[in-house]
Amino acid sequence: PRSTLFPYTTLFRSNVPQAMNTELISWAAQQLADDPRFATAMTLNVYRGMTGHDPLNPLSENPSEYENLLIGYEIQQKFFEETSVSFIDSNFNLKHLITAIAKSPYYRLTNIAPETDDLRKLQYAGIGTGRLLTPEMLHRKIEAVFGVPWRESDRDQLLSTRSYRILYGGIDSDDVTQRITSPNGIMANVQWRMANAMACRVTARDLAIPQQERRLFKFVEQSFQPLDDNGFEVAGAIAATKANIQFLHQHILGEEISIDDPEIETTYQLFFETWQESKAQVASEEISRFLPGSCRGERDLITDEEFPEEQRIREDREGTVRAWMAVVTYLLADYRFLHE
């Protein structure tokens, strides 16, 4: 019966040296490790885990792309072969394998020169990561940036199967075992939902605490407006606003850009236009001067303790809180935050 149900068990045991019969697992592990394909399989698994990509396949629906894809494929296969050999030489040290891949262009390269033609870019396919963060990775990144995760009703939205974990391409290792690595329409909506929800949650609360303790708004106050009541520019407020935008680009997106970079001006225009519109709508009573309950700055983000009465932010008469919410939403929905 054993040989009928498990036809390879008897064959496998027949190849085991008599002295190793009591240590089958150790013997089998050594046989696997001695096979060069084991090192190759480990290299490919670590590569997939770190880059989020499968190895290149030169076969394409477009025959004209084959030659250029083949060049990238051959270069990548040579890298896998050399890395596998070095993994074996390191006595199967996993740290060595991770380091080798992390130092390679397949993990480190961020972009290709814009003037590179399309066919030439095919030769570089597979180089660089650019992977969509999994729900678990995005959850940890949000918490690292803001000190708190995306959580509503005591439920982590990106970790709970009752919320967005499955909708955002995650798995439950039961009914859903294959991750979605390319965003679809539902996932794009989850991204915007997250960006809006987190901007609402953190903005007023960060502005409500002393400036030196803030994570986000280290250079501005709620009262800082780019124009005075007569419509003249307030140079100090504008400079502080742009300095804070520069800081947010670094803190949220991890990019170091100069204060005169076009990205800063683009983000500032978003702040300015949202501020103008919000202030006008509050003045005309199109919207309430009070912030929605979940967007108010009344409790500490981390400890959940109530702020002293004089610190709390419930109103947004000037429109600056809503303007900063728009900026935070804009940055959280950026490709560079959602991918790595």
Coordinates of C-alpha atoms in Angstrom, one line a residue:
P1 CA 0.0 0.0 0.0
R2 CA 2.8 2.4 0.8
S3 CA 4.4 2.0 -2.6
T4 CA 1.0 2.4 -4.3
L5 CA 0.1 5.6 -2.5
F6 CA 3.6 7.0 -2.5
P7 CA 5.3 5.5 -5.5
Y8 CA 8.6 7.4 -5.0
T9 CA 9.0 6.8 -1.3
T10 CA 10.4 3.3 -1.7
L11 CA 12.7 4.4 -4.6
F12 CA 13.9 7.3 -2.6
R13 CA 14.7 5.2 0.5
S14 CA 16.5 2.6 -1.7
N15 CA 19.1 5.3 -2.6
V16 CA 19.8 6.2 1.0
P17 CA 23.0 4.8 2.4
Q18 CA 22.4 2.3 5.1
A19 CA 24.2 4.4 7.7
M20 CA 21.9 7.3 7.1
N21 CA 18.5 5.5 7.6
T22 CA 18.0 7.1 11.0
E23 CA 18.8 10.6 9.6
L24 CA 16.8 10.8 6.5
I25 CA 16.0 14.5 6.7
S26 CA 19.6 15.5 7.2
W27 CA 20.7 13.3 4.3
A28 CA 17.9 14.6 2.0
A29 CA 18.8 18.3 2.8
Q30 CA 22.4 17.6 2.0
Q31 CA 21.5 16.0 -1.3
L32 CA 19.4 19.1 -2.2
A33 CA 22.1 21.5 -1.3
D34 CA 24.7 19.6 -3.4
D35 CA 22.5 20.1 -6.5
P36 CA 23.5 23.3 -8.3
R37 CA 19.8 23.9 -9.1
F38 CA 19.2 24.5 -5.4
A39 CA 21.4 27.6 -5.4
T40 CA 19.8 28.8 -8.6
A41 CA 16.3 28.4 -7.1
M42 CA 17.3 30.3 -4.0
T43 CA 18.8 33.1 -6.0
L44 CA 15.6 33.4 -8.1
N45 CA 13.3 33.3 -5.0
V46 CA 15.3 36.1 -3.3
Y47 CA 15.4 38.1 -6.5
R48 CA 11.6 37.9 -6.8
G49 CA 11.1 38.8 -3.2
M50 CA 13.4 41.8 -3.3
T51 CA 12.5 43.3 -6.7
G52 CA 8.9 42.1 -7.1
H53 CA 9.6 40.9 -10.6
D54 CA 9.8 37.5 -12.3
P55 CA 13.0 36.8 -14.4
L56 CA 12.9 38.1 -17.9
N57 CA 11.3 36.0 -20.7
P58 CA 12.5 36.9 -24.2
L59 CA 9.4 35.5 -25.8
S60 CA 7.1 38.3 -26.7
E61 CA 3.9 38.8 -28.7
N62 CA 5.8 41.3 -30.8
P63 CA 8.6 39.5 -32.8
S64 CA 10.4 42.9 -33.3
E65 CA 11.1 43.0 -29.6
Y66 CA 12.7 39.6 -29.4
E67 CA 16.3 40.6 -30.2
N68 CA 16.5 43.4 -27.7
L69 CA 14.7 41.4 -25.0
L70 CA 17.1 38.5 -25.6
I71 CA 20.0 40.8 -24.8
G72 CA 18.5 41.7 -21.5
Y73 CA 17.6 38.1 -20.8
E74 CA 21.2 36.8 -21.4
I75 CA 22.7 39.5 -19.2
Q76 CA 20.3 38.7 -16.5
Q77 CA 20.9 34.9 -16.7
K78 CA 24.6 35.6 -16.5
F79 CA 24.0 37.6 -13.3
F80 CA 21.9 34.8 -11.8
E81 CA 24.6 32.2 -12.6
E82 CA 27.4 34.3 -11.1
T83 CA 25.3 35.1 -8.0
S84 CA 24.4 31.4 -7.5
V85 CA 28.1 30.4 -7.6
S86 CA 29.0 33.1 -5.1
F87 CA 26.1 31.9 -2.9
I88 CA 27.6 28.4 -2.9
D89 CA 31.1 29.7 -2.3
S90 CA 29.7 31.6 0.8
N91 CA 28.6 28.3 2.2
F92 CA 25.0 29.1 1.4
N93 CA 25.0 32.3 3.5
L94 CA 21.6 34.0 2.9
K95 CA 23.0 37.4 3.9
H96 CA 25.6 37.2 1.2
L97 CA 22.8 36.4 -1.4
I98 CA 20.6 39.3 -0.2
T99 CA 23.6 41.7 -0.3
A100 CA 24.6 40.6 -3.8
I101 CA 21.1 41.3 -5.2
A102 CA 20.8 44.6 -3.2
K103 CA 24.0 45.8 -4.7
S104 CA 23.1 44.9 -8.3
P105 CA 21.4 47.3 -10.8
Y106 CA 18.4 45.0 -10.7
Y107 CA 17.6 46.4 -7.3
R108 CA 19.4 49.8 -7.2
L109 CA 18.7 51.4 -10.6
T110 CA 15.9 53.9 -10.4
N111 CA 15.5 55.2 -14.0
I112 CA 16.9 55.1 -17.5
A113 CA 18.0 58.2 -19.4
P114 CA 14.8 59.7 -20.9
E115 CA 16.4 60.1 -24.3
T116 CA 16.9 56.3 -24.5
D117 CA 14.9 54.9 -27.5
D118 CA 12.2 52.3 -26.8
L119 CA 14.0 49.4 -28.3
R120 CA 17.1 50.1 -26.3
K121 CA 15.0 50.3 -23.1
L122 CA 14.0 46.7 -23.8
Q123 CA 17.6 45.7 -23.2
Y124 CA 17.4 47.2 -19.7
A125 CA 14.1 45.4 -18.9
G126 CA 14.1 43.9 -15.4
I127 CA 16.7 46.4 -14.1
G128 CA 15.5 48.4 -11.1
T129 CA 12.6 47.6 -8.8
G130 CA 9.6 49.9 -9.3
R131 CA 7.4 47.3 -7.6
L132 CA 3.9 48.1 -6.3
L133 CA 4.1 47.8 -2.5
T134 CA 2.1 44.9 -1.0
P135 CA -0.7 45.8 1.5
E136 CA 1.7 44.7 4.3
M137 CA 4.6 46.8 3.0
L138 CA 2.4 49.9 2.4
H139 CA 0.9 49.5 5.9
R140 CA 4.4 49.5 7.5
K141 CA 5.5 52.5 5.3
I142 CA 2.5 54.6 6.4
E143 CA 3.2 53.8 10.0
A144 CA 6.9 54.7 9.6
V145 CA 6.1 58.1 8.0
F146 CA 3.2 59.2 10.2
G147 CA 3.8 57.2 13.4
V148 CA 0.4 55.5 13.0
P149 CA -1.0 53.1 10.4
W150 CA -4.2 53.5 8.3
R151 CA -6.6 52.3 10.9
E152 CA -10.4 52.9 11.3
S153 CA -12.6 51.4 13.9
D154 CA -9.6 49.6 15.5
R155 CA -9.1 47.8 12.2
D156 CA -5.9 48.1 10.1
Q157 CA -7.4 48.8 6.7
L158 CA -4.5 47.2 4.7
L159 CA -4.1 44.1 6.9
S160 CA -7.8 43.1 7.4
T161 CA -9.4 40.8 4.9
R162 CA -12.7 42.5 6.0
S163 CA -11.3 45.8 4.6
Y164 CA -8.8 46.4 1.8
R165 CA -6.2 43.6 2.1
I166 CA -7.7 41.4 -0.6
L167 CA -9.0 44.3 -2.7
Y168 CA -5.4 45.8 -2.8
G169 CA -3.9 42.7 -4.2
G170 CA -3.1 40.8 -1.0
I171 CA -3.6 37.2 -0.1
D172 CA -5.1 35.2 2.7
S173 CA -3.1 32.0 2.0
D174 CA -6.4 30.2 1.8
D175 CA -8.8 31.1 -0.9
V176 CA -6.5 33.8 -2.4
T177 CA -2.9 32.7 -2.8
Q178 CA -1.7 34.8 -5.8
R179 CA -0.8 38.5 -5.3
I180 CA -1.8 41.1 -7.8
T181 CA 1.3 43.1 -8.8
S182 CA -0.1 45.5 -11.4
P183 CA -2.7 48.0 -10.1
N184 CA -6.2 47.8 -11.4
G185 CA -9.1 50.3 -11.1
I186 CA -10.2 49.0 -7.7
M187 CA -6.7 49.2 -6.3
A188 CA -6.3 52.8 -7.7
N189 CA -9.5 53.7 -5.7
V190 CA -8.0 52.1 -2.6
Q191 CA -4.9 54.3 -3.0
W192 CA -7.0 57.5 -3.2
R193 CA -9.1 56.3 -0.3
M194 CA -5.9 55.8 1.8
A195 CA -4.4 59.1 0.8
N196 CA -7.5 61.1 1.7
A197 CA -8.2 59.2 4.9
M198 CA -4.6 59.6 6.2
A199 CA -4.4 63.3 5.2
C200 CA -7.6 63.9 7.1
R201 CA -6.4 62.0 10.1
V202 CA -2.9 63.5 10.5
T203 CA -3.0 67.1 9.3
A204 CA -4.8 69.0 12.0
R205 CA -3.5 66.7 14.7
D206 CA 0.1 67.5 13.7
L207 CA -0.6 71.2 13.5
A208 CA -2.1 71.1 17.0
I209 CA 1.0 70.0 18.8
P210 CA 4.1 72.1 19.5
Q211 CA 6.2 72.8 16.4
Q212 CA 9.3 71.0 17.7
E213 CA 7.3 67.8 18.2
R214 CA 5.7 67.6 14.8
R215 CA 6.4 65.1 12.1
L216 CA 5.0 67.0 9.2
F217 CA 4.6 70.8 9.7
K218 CA 7.9 71.9 11.2
F219 CA 8.0 75.3 9.5
V220 CA 4.4 76.6 9.4
E221 CA 1.4 77.3 11.7
Q222 CA -2.3 77.1 10.9
S223 CA -2.4 80.9 10.7
F224 CA 0.3 81.2 7.9
Q225 CA -1.5 82.5 4.8
P226 CA 0.2 83.4 1.5
L227 CA -1.9 86.6 1.1
D228 CA -3.1 89.2 3.6
D229 CA -6.6 90.6 3.8
N230 CA -5.7 93.2 1.2
G231 CA -4.5 90.6 -1.3
F232 CA -0.8 91.4 -0.9
E233 CA 1.7 88.5 -0.7
V234 CA 3.1 87.7 2.7
A235 CA 6.7 86.8 1.9
G236 CA 7.5 85.2 5.2
A237 CA 4.5 82.9 5.0
I238 CA 5.2 81.9 1.4
A239 CA 8.8 81.1 2.2
A240 CA 7.8 79.0 5.2
T241 CA 5.2 77.2 3.2
K242 CA 7.6 76.3 0.4
A243 CA 10.2 75.2 3.0
N244 CA 7.6 72.9 4.6
I245 CA 6.6 71.5 1.1
Q246 CA 10.3 70.8 0.5
F247 CA 10.4 69.0 3.8
L248 CA 7.3 66.9 3.0
H249 CA 8.7 65.8 -0.3
Q250 CA 11.7 64.5 1.6
H251 CA 9.8 63.0 4.5
I252 CA 7.0 61.3 2.5
L253 CA 8.6 60.6 -0.9
G254 CA 12.3 60.4 0.2
E255 CA 13.4 62.9 -2.4
E256 CA 16.0 65.7 -1.9
I257 CA 15.0 68.6 -4.1
S258 CA 16.0 72.2 -4.1
I259 CA 13.6 75.0 -3.0
D260 CA 13.4 76.3 -6.6
D261 CA 12.7 72.9 -8.1
P262 CA 9.6 72.9 -10.3
E263 CA 8.1 70.1 -8.1
I264 CA 8.0 72.5 -5.2
E265 CA 6.2 75.1 -7.3
T266 CA 3.7 72.6 -8.5
T267 CA 2.9 71.5 -5.0
Y268 CA 2.8 75.1 -3.8
Q269 CA 0.2 75.9 -6.5
L270 CA -1.9 73.1 -5.3
F271 CA -1.7 74.5 -1.7
F272 CA -2.4 78.0 -2.9
E273 CA -5.4 77.2 -5.1
T274 CA -7.0 74.9 -2.4
W275 CA -6.4 77.6 0.2
Q276 CA -8.1 80.3 -1.9
E277 CA -11.1 78.1 -2.7
S278 CA -11.5 76.8 0.8
K279 CA -11.3 80.3 2.3
A280 CA -13.8 81.6 -0.1
Q281 CA -16.2 78.7 0.5
V282 CA -16.1 79.2 4.2
A283 CA -16.7 82.9 3.9
S284 CA -19.7 82.3 1.7
E285 CA -20.9 79.5 4.0
E286 CA -20.8 77.0 1.1
I287 CA -18.8 74.7 3.5
S288 CA -18.7 74.8 7.3
R289 CA -15.9 76.5 9.1
F290 CA -15.7 73.3 11.2
L291 CA -13.6 70.4 10.1
P292 CA -15.3 67.0 9.9
G293 CA -15.0 65.1 13.2
S294 CA -12.4 62.6 12.0
C295 CA -10.2 65.5 10.6
R296 CA -10.0 67.6 13.7
G297 CA -6.9 68.0 15.9
E298 CA -8.3 67.0 19.3
R299 CA -6.3 63.9 20.2
D300 CA -2.7 62.8 20.0
L301 CA -2.1 60.5 17.0
I302 CA -0.1 58.0 19.0
T303 CA -1.3 58.1 22.6
D304 CA -4.9 59.1 21.7
E305 CA -4.9 61.5 24.7
E306 CA -6.9 64.6 24.4
F307 CA -5.1 67.8 23.7
P308 CA -5.5 70.8 26.1
E309 CA -8.4 72.9 25.1
E310 CA -6.3 75.8 23.8
Q311 CA -4.4 73.4 21.4
R312 CA -7.3 71.8 19.8
I313 CA -8.1 72.5 16.1
R314 CA -11.8 72.2 15.3
E315 CA -12.2 75.1 12.8
D316 CA -10.5 76.0 9.6
R317 CA -11.7 79.6 8.9
E318 CA -8.5 80.4 7.0
G319 CA -8.6 77.3 4.8
T320 CA -5.0 76.4 5.6
V321 CA -5.8 73.1 7.2
R322 CA -7.7 71.9 4.1
A323 CA -4.9 73.2 1.9
W324 CA -2.3 71.1 3.8
M325 CA -4.6 68.1 3.6
A326 CA -4.6 68.5 -0.2
V327 CA -0.8 68.5 -0.2
V328 CA -0.5 65.4 2.0
T329 CA -3.1 63.6 -0.2
Y330 CA -1.3 64.6 -3.3
L331 CA 2.0 63.2 -2.0
L332 CA 0.5 60.0 -0.6
A333 CA -1.1 59.2 -3.9
D334 CA 2.2 59.7 -5.7
Y335 CA 3.8 56.8 -7.6
R336 CA 7.0 57.2 -5.6
F337 CA 5.1 56.6 -2.3
L338 CA 3.1 53.6 -3.5
H339 CA 6.0 51.9 -5.3
E340 CA 9.6 51.1 -4.4

